Amino acid sequence: EAGVAQSPRYKIIEKRQSVAFWCNPISGHATLYWYQQILGQGPKLLIQFQNNGVVDDSQLPKDRFSAERLKGVDSTLKIQPAKLEDSAVYLCASSSRDLPGNTIYFGEGSWLTVV
Amino acid sequence: DAKTTQPTSMDCAEGRAANLPCNHSTISGNEYVYWYRQIHSQGPQYIIHGLKNNETNEMASLIITEDRKSSTLILPHATLRDTAVYYCIVRVANQGAQKLVFGQGTRLTINP
């Protein structure tokens, strides 16, 4: 079974530029999550989708971050304009209530450096 | 906020059992205990989860105390590749789509 796919794996941009990350969850997983992980810290949830609807975006900095999952499958996370403190790993994850324990599976992450 | 407390770091000799403790004294009756690990430069990897019974899979064993206020993850024969940050998380599994709330985790170093 294919895992959660993310791209690009690495990205370096200048502050005030924009960047977009793409995620394709495990097939059939209705729930998709975007997490931000700053170096030395645990991952922090940015946004959670159930199919194409937003369940939780309380920690998403909406003045600069946006995310969509238009067809309920893959998702895009955008940052515009980027700030230095946005340098982090952006992790996508997915889960399905049909699986034992509703286990959440993560992708490898997209590493962002803002200079 | 994370509902668990873990030691910041631990060391273990290669080939020995690694026992990682976790306190979750405020755990609710319908919350499961999940363990994930994160090897450098990779996304978190699911290890195991349990409700109240001890669990074992090909990666590890999970021992949960009878009062469910603490648990221990056991890696029976640690290898150098088990060096990682280990996260203990409590979460409701079957009610809605519950997110994972990560704490700081335990940085486990396996020494040759």
Coordinates of N, CA and C in Angstrom, one line a residue:
Chain A
E1 N 0.9 -1.2 0.0 CA 0.0 0.0 0.0 C 0.9 1.2 0.0
A2 N 0.6 2.2 -0.9 CA 1.4 3.4 -1.0 C 1.1 4.2 0.2
G3 N 2.1 5.0 0.7 CA 2.0 5.8 1.8 C 1.5 7.2 1.4
V4 N 1.6 8.2 2.4 CA 1.2 9.6 2.1 C 2.4 10.2 1.3
A5 N 2.0 10.8 0.2 CA 3.0 11.4 -0.7 C 3.0 12.9 -0.6
Q6 N 4.2 13.5 -0.5 CA 4.3 14.9 -0.4 C 5.4 15.4 -1.4
S7 N 5.1 16.7 -1.8 CA 6.1 17.3 -2.7 C 6.0 18.8 -2.6
P8 N 7.0 19.6 -2.8 CA 8.4 19.1 -2.9 C 9.0 18.7 -1.6
R9 N 10.1 18.0 -1.6 CA 10.7 17.5 -0.4 C 11.4 18.6 0.3
Y10 N 12.1 19.5 -0.5 CA 12.8 20.6 0.1 C 12.5 21.9 -0.8
K11 N 12.5 23.0 -0.1 CA 12.2 24.3 -0.7 C 12.9 25.4 0.0
I12 N 13.6 26.2 -0.7 CA 14.2 27.4 -0.1 C 13.7 28.6 -0.8
I13 N 13.1 29.6 -0.1 CA 12.6 30.8 -0.7 C 13.0 32.0 0.1
E14 N 12.9 33.2 -0.5 CA 13.1 34.4 0.3 C 11.9 34.9 1.0
K15 N 12.1 35.6 2.1 CA 10.9 36.1 2.8 C 10.1 37.0 1.9
R16 N 8.8 37.0 2.1 CA 7.8 37.7 1.3 C 7.4 36.9 0.0
Q17 N 8.2 35.9 -0.3 CA 7.7 35.1 -1.5 C 6.6 34.1 -1.1
S18 N 6.1 33.4 -2.1 CA 5.1 32.4 -1.8 C 5.6 31.0 -2.1
V19 N 4.9 30.0 -1.5 CA 5.3 28.6 -1.7 C 4.0 27.8 -1.5
A20 N 4.0 26.6 -2.2 CA 2.9 25.7 -2.1 C 3.4 24.3 -1.9
F21 N 2.7 23.6 -1.1 CA 3.1 22.2 -0.8 C 1.9 21.3 -1.2
W22 N 2.2 20.2 -1.7 CA 1.1 19.2 -2.2 C 1.2 17.9 -1.4
C23 N 0.0 17.4 -1.2 CA -0.1 16.1 -0.5 C -1.1 15.2 -1.1
N24 N -0.8 13.9 -1.3 CA -1.7 12.9 -1.7 C -1.8 11.9 -0.6
P25 N -3.0 11.8 0.0 CA -3.1 10.9 1.2 C -3.2 9.4 0.7
I26 N -3.2 8.5 1.7 CA -3.4 7.1 1.4 C -4.8 6.9 0.8
S27 N -4.9 6.1 -0.2 CA -6.1 5.9 -0.9 C -7.2 5.5 0.1
G28 N -8.4 6.2 -0.1 CA -9.5 5.9 0.8 C -9.6 6.6 2.1
H29 N -8.5 7.3 2.5 CA -8.5 8.0 3.8 C -9.3 9.3 3.6
A30 N -10.3 9.4 4.4 CA -11.2 10.6 4.4 C -10.6 11.8 5.1
T31 N -9.8 11.5 6.1 CA -9.3 12.6 7.0 C -7.9 12.9 6.6
L32 N -7.6 14.2 6.4 CA -6.3 14.7 6.0 C -5.9 15.8 6.9
Y33 N -4.6 15.8 7.4 CA -4.0 16.7 8.3 C -2.8 17.4 7.8
W34 N -2.6 18.6 8.1 CA -1.4 19.3 7.8 C -0.8 19.8 9.2
Y35 N 0.4 19.4 9.4 CA 1.1 19.7 10.7 C 2.4 20.6 10.3
Q36 N 2.7 21.4 11.2 CA 4.0 22.2 11.1 C 4.9 21.8 12.2
Q37 N 6.2 21.5 11.9 CA 7.2 21.1 12.9 C 8.4 22.0 12.8
I38 N 8.5 22.8 13.8 CA 9.7 23.7 13.9 C 10.8 22.9 14.5
L39 N 12.0 23.1 14.2 CA 13.2 22.4 14.6 C 13.2 22.3 16.1
G40 N 13.3 21.0 16.7 CA 13.4 20.8 18.1 C 12.1 20.7 18.8
Q41 N 11.0 20.8 18.1 CA 9.7 20.8 18.7 C 8.9 19.6 18.1
G42 N 7.8 19.2 18.8 CA 6.9 18.3 18.2 C 6.0 18.9 17.2
P43 N 5.4 18.1 16.3 CA 4.5 18.6 15.2 C 3.3 19.3 15.9
K44 N 2.8 20.4 15.2 CA 1.7 21.1 15.6 C 0.7 21.1 14.5
L45 N -0.6 20.8 14.8 CA -1.6 20.8 13.8 C -1.9 22.2 13.3
L46 N -1.9 22.3 11.9 CA -2.4 23.5 11.3 C -3.8 23.4 10.9
I47 N -4.2 22.4 10.2 CA -5.5 22.2 9.6 C -5.9 20.8 9.5
Q48 N -7.1 20.4 9.6 CA -7.6 19.1 9.5 C -8.9 19.1 8.6
F49 N -8.9 18.2 7.6 CA -10.0 18.1 6.7 C -10.7 16.7 6.9
Q50 N -12.0 16.7 6.8 CA -12.8 15.5 6.7 C -13.4 15.6 5.3
N51 N -13.0 14.7 4.4 CA -13.3 14.8 3.0 C -12.9 16.1 2.5
N52 N -13.8 17.0 1.9 CA -13.3 18.3 1.4 C -13.7 19.4 2.4
G53 N -14.2 19.1 3.6 CA -14.6 20.1 4.6 C -13.6 20.2 5.7
V54 N -13.4 21.5 6.2 CA -12.5 21.8 7.2 C -13.1 21.4 8.6
V55 N -12.4 20.6 9.4 CA -12.8 20.2 10.7 C -12.2 21.1 11.8
D56 N -10.9 21.5 11.6 CA -10.2 22.2 12.6 C -9.1 23.1 11.9
D57 N -9.2 24.4 11.9 CA -8.2 25.2 11.4 C -7.9 26.3 12.4
S58 N -8.1 26.0 13.7 CA -7.9 27.0 14.7 C -6.5 27.5 14.9
Q59 N -5.5 26.7 14.5 CA -4.1 27.0 14.6 C -3.4 27.5 13.3
L60 N -4.2 27.7 12.3 CA -3.7 28.1 11.0 C -3.7 29.6 10.9
P61 N -2.5 30.2 10.7 CA -2.4 31.7 10.6 C -3.0 32.1 9.3
K62 N -4.2 32.4 9.3 CA -5.0 32.6 8.1 C -4.7 33.9 7.3
D63 N -3.9 34.8 7.9 CA -3.5 35.9 7.2 C -2.4 35.6 6.1
R64 N -1.8 34.4 6.3 CA -0.7 34.1 5.3 C -0.8 32.6 4.8
F65 N -1.5 31.8 5.6 CA -1.6 30.4 5.2 C -3.0 30.1 4.7
S66 N -3.0 29.2 3.7 CA -4.3 28.7 3.2 C -4.1 27.3 2.8
A67 N -5.2 26.5 2.8 CA -5.2 25.1 2.4 C -6.5 24.7 1.8
E68 N -6.4 23.8 0.9 CA -7.7 23.4 0.2 C -7.6 21.9 -0.1
R69 N -8.7 21.3 -0.2 CA -8.8 19.9 -0.5 C -10.1 19.7 -1.4
L70 N -10.1 20.3 -2.6 CA -11.3 20.6 -3.3 C -12.1 19.3 -3.7
K71 N -11.4 18.2 -4.0 CA -12.2 17.0 -4.4 C -12.1 15.9 -3.3
G72 N -11.7 16.3 -2.1 CA -11.7 15.4 -1.1 C -10.6 14.3 -1.1
V73 N -9.6 14.6 -2.0 CA -8.5 13.6 -2.1 C -7.2 14.3 -1.8
D74 N -6.5 14.8 -2.8 CA -5.2 15.5 -2.5 C -5.5 16.9 -2.0
S75 N -4.4 17.5 -1.4 CA -4.5 18.8 -0.8 C -3.3 19.7 -1.1
T76 N -3.5 21.0 -1.0 CA -2.4 21.9 -1.2 C -2.4 22.9 0.0
L77 N -1.2 23.1 0.5 CA -1.0 24.1 1.6 C -0.2 25.2 1.0
K78 N -0.6 26.5 1.1 CA 0.1 27.6 0.6 C 0.4 28.6 1.7
I79 N 1.6 29.2 1.5 CA 2.1 30.3 2.4 C 2.4 31.5 1.5
Q80 N 1.7 32.6 1.8 CA 1.9 33.8 1.1 C 1.5 35.1 1.9
P81 N 2.4 36.0 2.2 CA 3.9 35.9 2.0 C 4.6 35.2 3.1
A82 N 5.7 34.5 2.8 CA 6.4 33.8 3.8 C 7.2 34.7 4.7
K83 N 7.3 34.3 6.0 CA 8.2 35.0 7.0 C 9.3 34.0 7.4
L84 N 10.3 34.6 8.0 CA 11.5 33.8 8.4 C 11.0 32.7 9.4
E85 N 10.0 33.0 10.3 CA 9.6 32.0 11.3 C 8.8 30.9 10.7
D86 N 8.5 30.9 9.4 CA 7.8 29.8 8.7 C 8.7 28.7 8.4
S87 N 10.0 28.9 8.6 CA 11.0 27.8 8.3 C 10.7 26.6 9.2
A88 N 10.4 25.5 8.6 CA 9.9 24.3 9.3 C 9.7 23.2 8.4
V89 N 9.3 22.0 9.0 CA 8.9 20.9 8.1 C 7.4 20.9 8.1
Y90 N 6.8 20.7 7.0 CA 5.3 20.7 6.8 C 5.0 19.2 6.5
L91 N 4.3 18.6 7.5 CA 3.9 17.2 7.4 C 2.5 17.1 7.1
C92 N 2.2 16.2 6.1 CA 0.9 15.8 5.8 C 0.6 14.4 6.4
A93 N -0.6 14.2 6.8 CA -1.0 12.9 7.4 C -2.4 12.6 7.0
S94 N -2.8 11.3 7.0 CA -4.1 10.9 6.7 C -4.6 9.7 7.6
S95 N -5.9 9.6 7.7 CA -6.4 8.5 8.5 C -7.8 8.1 8.0
S96 N -8.2 6.9 8.4 CA -9.5 6.4 8.0 C -10.2 5.8 9.3
R97 N -11.5 6.1 9.5 CA -12.2 5.5 10.6 C -12.5 4.1 10.4
D98 N -12.3 3.6 9.2 CA -12.5 2.2 8.9 C -11.4 1.3 9.3
L99 N -10.3 1.9 9.7 CA -9.1 1.1 10.0 C -9.0 1.0 11.5
P100 N -8.4 -0.1 12.0 CA -8.3 -0.3 13.5 C -7.6 0.9 14.2
G101 N -8.2 1.4 15.2 CA -7.6 2.5 16.0 C -7.6 3.8 15.3
N102 N -8.2 3.9 14.0 CA -8.2 5.2 13.3 C -6.8 5.8 13.3
T103 N -5.8 4.9 13.0 CA -4.4 5.3 13.1 C -4.1 6.4 12.0
I104 N -3.3 7.3 12.4 CA -2.9 8.4 11.5 C -1.5 8.1 11.0
Y105 N -1.4 8.2 9.7 CA -0.1 7.9 9.0 C 0.4 9.2 8.4
F106 N 1.8 9.4 8.5 CA 2.4 10.6 8.0 C 3.2 10.4 6.8
G107 N 3.3 11.5 6.0 CA 4.3 11.5 4.9 C 5.7 11.9 5.4
E108 N 6.6 12.0 4.5 CA 8.0 12.3 4.8 C 8.2 13.8 5.2
G109 N 7.3 14.6 4.7 CA 7.4 16.0 5.1 C 8.0 16.9 3.9
S110 N 7.7 18.1 3.9 CA 8.3 19.1 3.0 C 9.1 20.1 3.9
W111 N 10.4 20.2 3.6 CA 11.3 21.1 4.4 C 11.3 22.4 3.8
L112 N 10.9 23.5 4.5 CA 10.9 24.8 4.0 C 12.0 25.7 4.8
T113 N 12.8 26.3 4.0 CA 13.7 27.3 4.6 C 13.4 28.7 4.0
V114 N 13.1 29.6 4.9 CA 12.9 31.0 4.4 C 14.1 31.9 4.8
V115 N 14.7 32.5 3.8 CA 15.9 33.3 4.0 C 15.7 34.8 3.7
Chain B
D1 N -2.8 21.4 24.6 CA -1.6 21.0 25.3 C -1.6 19.4 25.3
A2 N -0.3 18.9 25.3 CA -0.2 17.5 25.4 C -0.6 17.0 26.8
K3 N -1.2 15.8 26.8 CA -1.7 15.3 28.1 C -0.7 14.2 28.7
T4 N 0.5 14.1 28.2 CA 1.4 13.1 28.6 C 2.7 13.8 29.1
T5 N 3.4 13.0 29.9 CA 4.8 13.5 30.4 C 5.7 12.4 30.1
Q6 N 6.9 12.7 29.5 CA 7.9 11.8 29.1 C 9.3 12.3 29.5
P7 N 10.2 11.4 29.8 CA 11.6 12.0 30.0 C 12.1 12.6 28.8
T8 N 13.0 13.6 28.9 CA 13.5 14.3 27.8 C 14.4 13.4 26.9
S9 N 15.2 12.6 27.6 CA 16.1 11.8 26.9 C 16.4 10.5 27.6
M10 N 16.9 9.5 26.9 CA 17.2 8.2 27.4 C 18.3 7.6 26.6
D11 N 19.1 6.7 27.2 CA 20.2 5.9 26.5 C 19.9 4.5 26.7
C12 N 20.3 3.7 25.7 CA 20.2 2.2 25.9 C 21.3 1.6 25.0
A13 N 21.8 0.5 25.5 CA 22.8 -0.3 24.8 C 22.2 -1.1 23.7
E14 N 22.9 -1.2 22.6 CA 22.4 -2.0 21.5 C 22.2 -3.5 21.9
G15 N 21.1 -4.1 21.5 CA 20.8 -5.4 21.9 C 20.0 -5.6 23.1
R16 N 20.0 -4.5 23.9 CA 19.2 -4.6 25.2 C 17.8 -4.1 24.9
A17 N 16.9 -4.4 25.9 CA 15.6 -3.9 25.8 C 15.5 -2.4 26.2
A18 N 14.9 -1.6 25.4 CA 14.6 -0.2 25.7 C 13.2 0.0 26.3
N19 N 13.2 0.6 27.5 CA 11.9 0.7 28.1 C 11.6 2.2 28.3
L20 N 10.6 2.7 27.5 CA 10.3 4.2 27.5 C 9.0 4.4 28.3
P21 N 9.1 5.2 29.4 CA 7.9 5.4 30.2 C 7.1 6.6 29.8
C22 N 5.9 6.6 30.1 CA 5.0 7.8 29.8 C 3.9 7.9 30.9
N23 N 3.7 9.1 31.4 CA 2.7 9.3 32.4 C 1.5 10.0 31.7
H24 N 0.3 9.6 32.0 CA -0.9 10.2 31.4 C -2.0 10.1 32.5
S25 N -1.8 10.8 33.6 CA -2.6 10.6 34.8 C -4.0 11.2 34.6
T26 N -4.2 12.0 33.6 CA -5.6 12.6 33.4 C -6.3 11.9 32.2
I27 N -5.9 10.7 31.8 CA -6.4 10.0 30.7 C -7.9 9.7 30.9
S28 N -8.7 9.9 29.9 CA -10.2 9.6 30.0 C -10.4 8.1 29.6
G29 N -11.6 7.7 30.0 CA -11.9 6.3 29.8 C -12.0 5.8 28.3
N30 N -12.2 6.8 27.4 CA -12.3 6.4 26.0 C -11.1 6.8 25.2
E31 N -10.0 7.2 25.9 CA -8.8 7.6 25.2 C -7.8 6.5 25.2
Y32 N -7.2 6.3 24.0 CA -6.2 5.3 23.7 C -4.8 5.9 24.0
V33 N -3.9 5.1 24.2 CA -2.5 5.5 24.3 C -1.8 5.1 22.9
Y34 N -1.2 6.1 22.2 CA -0.5 5.9 21.0 C 1.0 6.2 21.2
W35 N 1.8 5.4 20.4 CA 3.2 5.7 20.4 C 3.6 5.9 18.9
Y36 N 4.3 7.0 18.7 CA 5.0 7.2 17.4 C 6.4 7.5 17.6
R37 N 7.2 7.3 16.6 CA 8.6 7.7 16.7 C 9.0 8.5 15.4
Q38 N 10.0 9.3 15.6 CA 10.4 10.2 14.5 C 12.0 10.1 14.4
I39 N 12.4 9.4 13.3 CA 13.8 9.3 13.0 C 14.2 10.6 12.2
H40 N 15.4 11.1 12.5 CA 15.8 12.3 11.9 C 15.5 12.4 10.4
S41 N 14.9 13.5 10.0 CA 14.6 13.8 8.6 C 13.4 13.0 8.0
Q42 N 12.7 12.3 8.9 CA 11.5 11.6 8.4 C 10.3 12.0 9.1
G43 N 9.1 11.7 8.6 CA 7.9 11.9 9.3 C 7.7 11.0 10.4
P44 N 6.8 11.3 11.4 CA 6.5 10.4 12.5 C 6.0 9.1 12.0
Q45 N 6.4 8.0 12.6 CA 6.1 6.6 12.2 C 5.2 6.0 13.4
Y46 N 4.1 5.5 13.0 CA 3.2 4.8 14.0 C 3.9 3.5 14.5
I47 N 3.8 3.3 15.8 CA 4.4 2.1 16.4 C 3.3 1.2 16.9
I48 N 2.5 1.7 17.8 CA 1.6 0.8 18.5 C 0.5 1.7 19.2
H49 N -0.6 1.1 19.6 CA -1.6 1.8 20.4 C -2.3 0.8 21.2
G50 N -2.9 1.2 22.4 CA -3.7 0.4 23.2 C -4.7 1.1 24.1
L51 N -5.7 0.4 24.6 CA -6.7 1.1 25.4 C -6.4 0.7 26.9
K52 N -6.5 -0.6 27.2 CA -6.2 -1.0 28.6 C -5.4 -2.3 28.7
N53 N -5.5 -3.1 27.7 CA -4.8 -4.4 27.7 C -3.4 -4.1 27.1
N54 N -2.4 -5.0 27.5 CA -1.1 -4.9 26.9 C -1.2 -5.3 25.5
E55 N -0.4 -4.7 24.6 CA -0.4 -5.0 23.2 C 1.1 -5.3 22.7
T56 N 1.1 -6.1 21.7 CA 2.4 -6.4 21.1 C 2.3 -6.5 19.6
N57 N 3.2 -6.0 18.9 CA 3.3 -6.2 17.4 C 4.7 -6.4 17.1
E58 N 5.0 -6.4 15.8 CA 6.3 -6.7 15.3 C 7.4 -5.7 15.7
M59 N 6.9 -4.5 16.0 CA 7.9 -3.5 16.4 C 8.2 -3.4 17.9
A60 N 7.1 -3.5 18.7 CA 7.2 -3.2 20.1 C 6.1 -3.8 20.9
S61 N 6.3 -3.7 22.3 CA 5.2 -4.0 23.2 C 4.8 -2.8 24.0
L62 N 3.5 -2.8 24.3 CA 3.0 -1.6 25.1 C 2.4 -2.2 26.4
I63 N 2.9 -1.7 27.5 CA 2.4 -2.2 28.8 C 1.6 -1.0 29.4
I64 N 0.4 -1.1 29.7 CA -0.4 -0.1 30.3 C -0.8 -0.5 31.7
T65 N -0.6 0.3 32.7 CA -0.9 0.0 34.1 C -2.4 -0.2 34.3
E66 N -2.8 -0.9 35.3 CA -4.2 -1.2 35.5 C -5.0 0.1 35.7
D67 N -4.5 1.1 36.4 CA -5.2 2.3 36.5 C -5.1 3.2 35.3
R68 N -4.4 2.8 34.3 CA -4.2 3.5 33.0 C -3.5 4.9 33.1
K69 N -2.9 5.1 34.2 CA -2.3 6.5 34.4 C -0.9 6.5 33.9
S70 N -0.3 5.4 33.5 CA 1.0 5.4 32.9 C 1.1 4.2 32.0
S71 N 2.2 4.2 31.1 CA 2.4 3.1 30.2 C 3.9 3.1 29.9
T72 N 4.4 1.9 29.4 CA 5.7 1.7 29.0 C 5.8 1.1 27.6
L73 N 6.6 1.7 26.8 CA 6.8 1.2 25.4 C 8.1 0.4 25.5
I74 N 8.1 -0.9 25.1 CA 9.3 -1.7 25.2 C 9.7 -2.1 23.8
L75 N 11.0 -1.8 23.5 CA 11.7 -2.3 22.2 C 12.5 -3.4 22.7
P76 N 12.2 -4.6 22.4 CA 12.8 -5.8 23.0 C 14.3 -6.0 22.8
H77 N 14.8 -5.7 21.6 CA 16.2 -5.8 21.2 C 16.6 -4.6 20.4
A78 N 16.9 -3.5 21.1 CA 17.2 -2.3 20.4 C 18.4 -2.4 19.5
T79 N 18.2 -1.7 18.3 CA 19.3 -1.6 17.3 C 19.6 -0.1 17.1
L80 N 20.7 0.2 16.5 CA 21.1 1.5 16.2 C 20.0 2.3 15.5
R81 N 19.3 1.6 14.6 CA 18.2 2.2 13.8 C 17.0 2.6 14.7
D82 N 17.0 2.2 15.9 CA 15.9 2.6 16.8 C 16.2 4.0 17.4
T83 N 17.3 4.6 17.2 CA 17.6 5.9 17.7 C 16.6 6.9 17.0
A84 N 15.9 7.6 17.9 CA 14.8 8.5 17.4 C 14.2 9.2 18.5
V85 N 13.2 10.1 18.2 CA 12.4 10.7 19.2 C 11.1 10.0 19.3
Y86 N 10.7 9.5 20.5 CA 9.5 8.7 20.7 C 8.4 9.6 21.4
Y87 N 7.3 9.6 20.8 CA 6.2 10.4 21.3 C 5.1 9.5 21.8
C88 N 4.6 9.7 23.1 CA 3.5 9.1 23.7 C 2.3 10.0 23.6
I89 N 1.2 9.6 23.1 CA 0.0 10.5 22.9 C -1.2 9.8 23.3
V90 N -2.1 10.5 23.9 CA -3.4 10.0 24.2 C -4.5 10.6 23.3
R91 N -5.4 9.8 22.9 CA -6.3 10.3 21.8 C -7.6 9.4 21.8
V92 N -8.7 10.0 21.6 CA -9.9 9.2 21.4 C -9.9 8.6 20.0
A93 N -10.0 7.3 19.8 CA -9.8 6.7 18.5 C -11.0 6.7 17.7
N94 N -12.2 6.4 18.2 CA -13.3 6.1 17.4 C -14.4 7.1 17.4
Q95 N -14.1 8.3 18.0 CA -15.2 9.3 18.1 C -14.7 10.5 17.2
G96 N -15.4 10.6 16.0 CA -15.0 11.6 15.1 C -13.6 11.4 14.6
A97 N -12.9 12.4 14.1 CA -11.6 12.3 13.5 C -10.6 13.1 14.4
Q98 N -10.1 12.4 15.5 CA -9.4 13.1 16.5 C -7.9 13.3 16.1
K99 N -7.4 14.5 16.2 CA -6.1 14.8 15.9 C -5.1 14.3 16.9
L100 N -3.8 14.2 16.6 CA -2.8 13.9 17.5 C -2.2 15.2 18.0
V101 N -2.0 15.3 19.4 CA -1.4 16.4 20.0 C 0.0 15.9 20.5
F102 N 1.0 16.4 19.9 CA 2.4 16.0 20.2 C 3.0 16.9 21.3
G103 N 3.7 16.2 22.2 CA 4.5 16.9 23.2 C 6.0 16.9 22.7
Q104 N 6.9 17.0 23.7 CA 8.3 17.1 23.3 C 8.9 15.7 23.0
G105 N 8.3 14.6 23.5 CA 8.8 13.3 23.3 C 10.1 13.0 24.1
T106 N 10.5 11.7 23.9 CA 11.8 11.3 24.5 C 12.8 11.0 23.4
R107 N 13.9 11.6 23.5 CA 15.0 11.3 22.6 C 15.8 10.1 23.0
L108 N 15.6 9.0 22.3 CA 16.2 7.7 22.7 C 17.5 7.6 21.8
T109 N 18.6 7.3 22.5 CA 19.9 7.1 21.8 C 20.3 5.6 22.1
I110 N 20.5 4.9 21.0 CA 21.0 3.5 21.2 C 22.5 3.5 20.9
N111 N 23.2 3.1 21.9 CA 24.7 3.1 21.9 C 25.3 1.7 21.5
P112 N 26.3 1.7 20.6 CA 26.9 0.5 20.2 C 27.6 -0.2 21.4

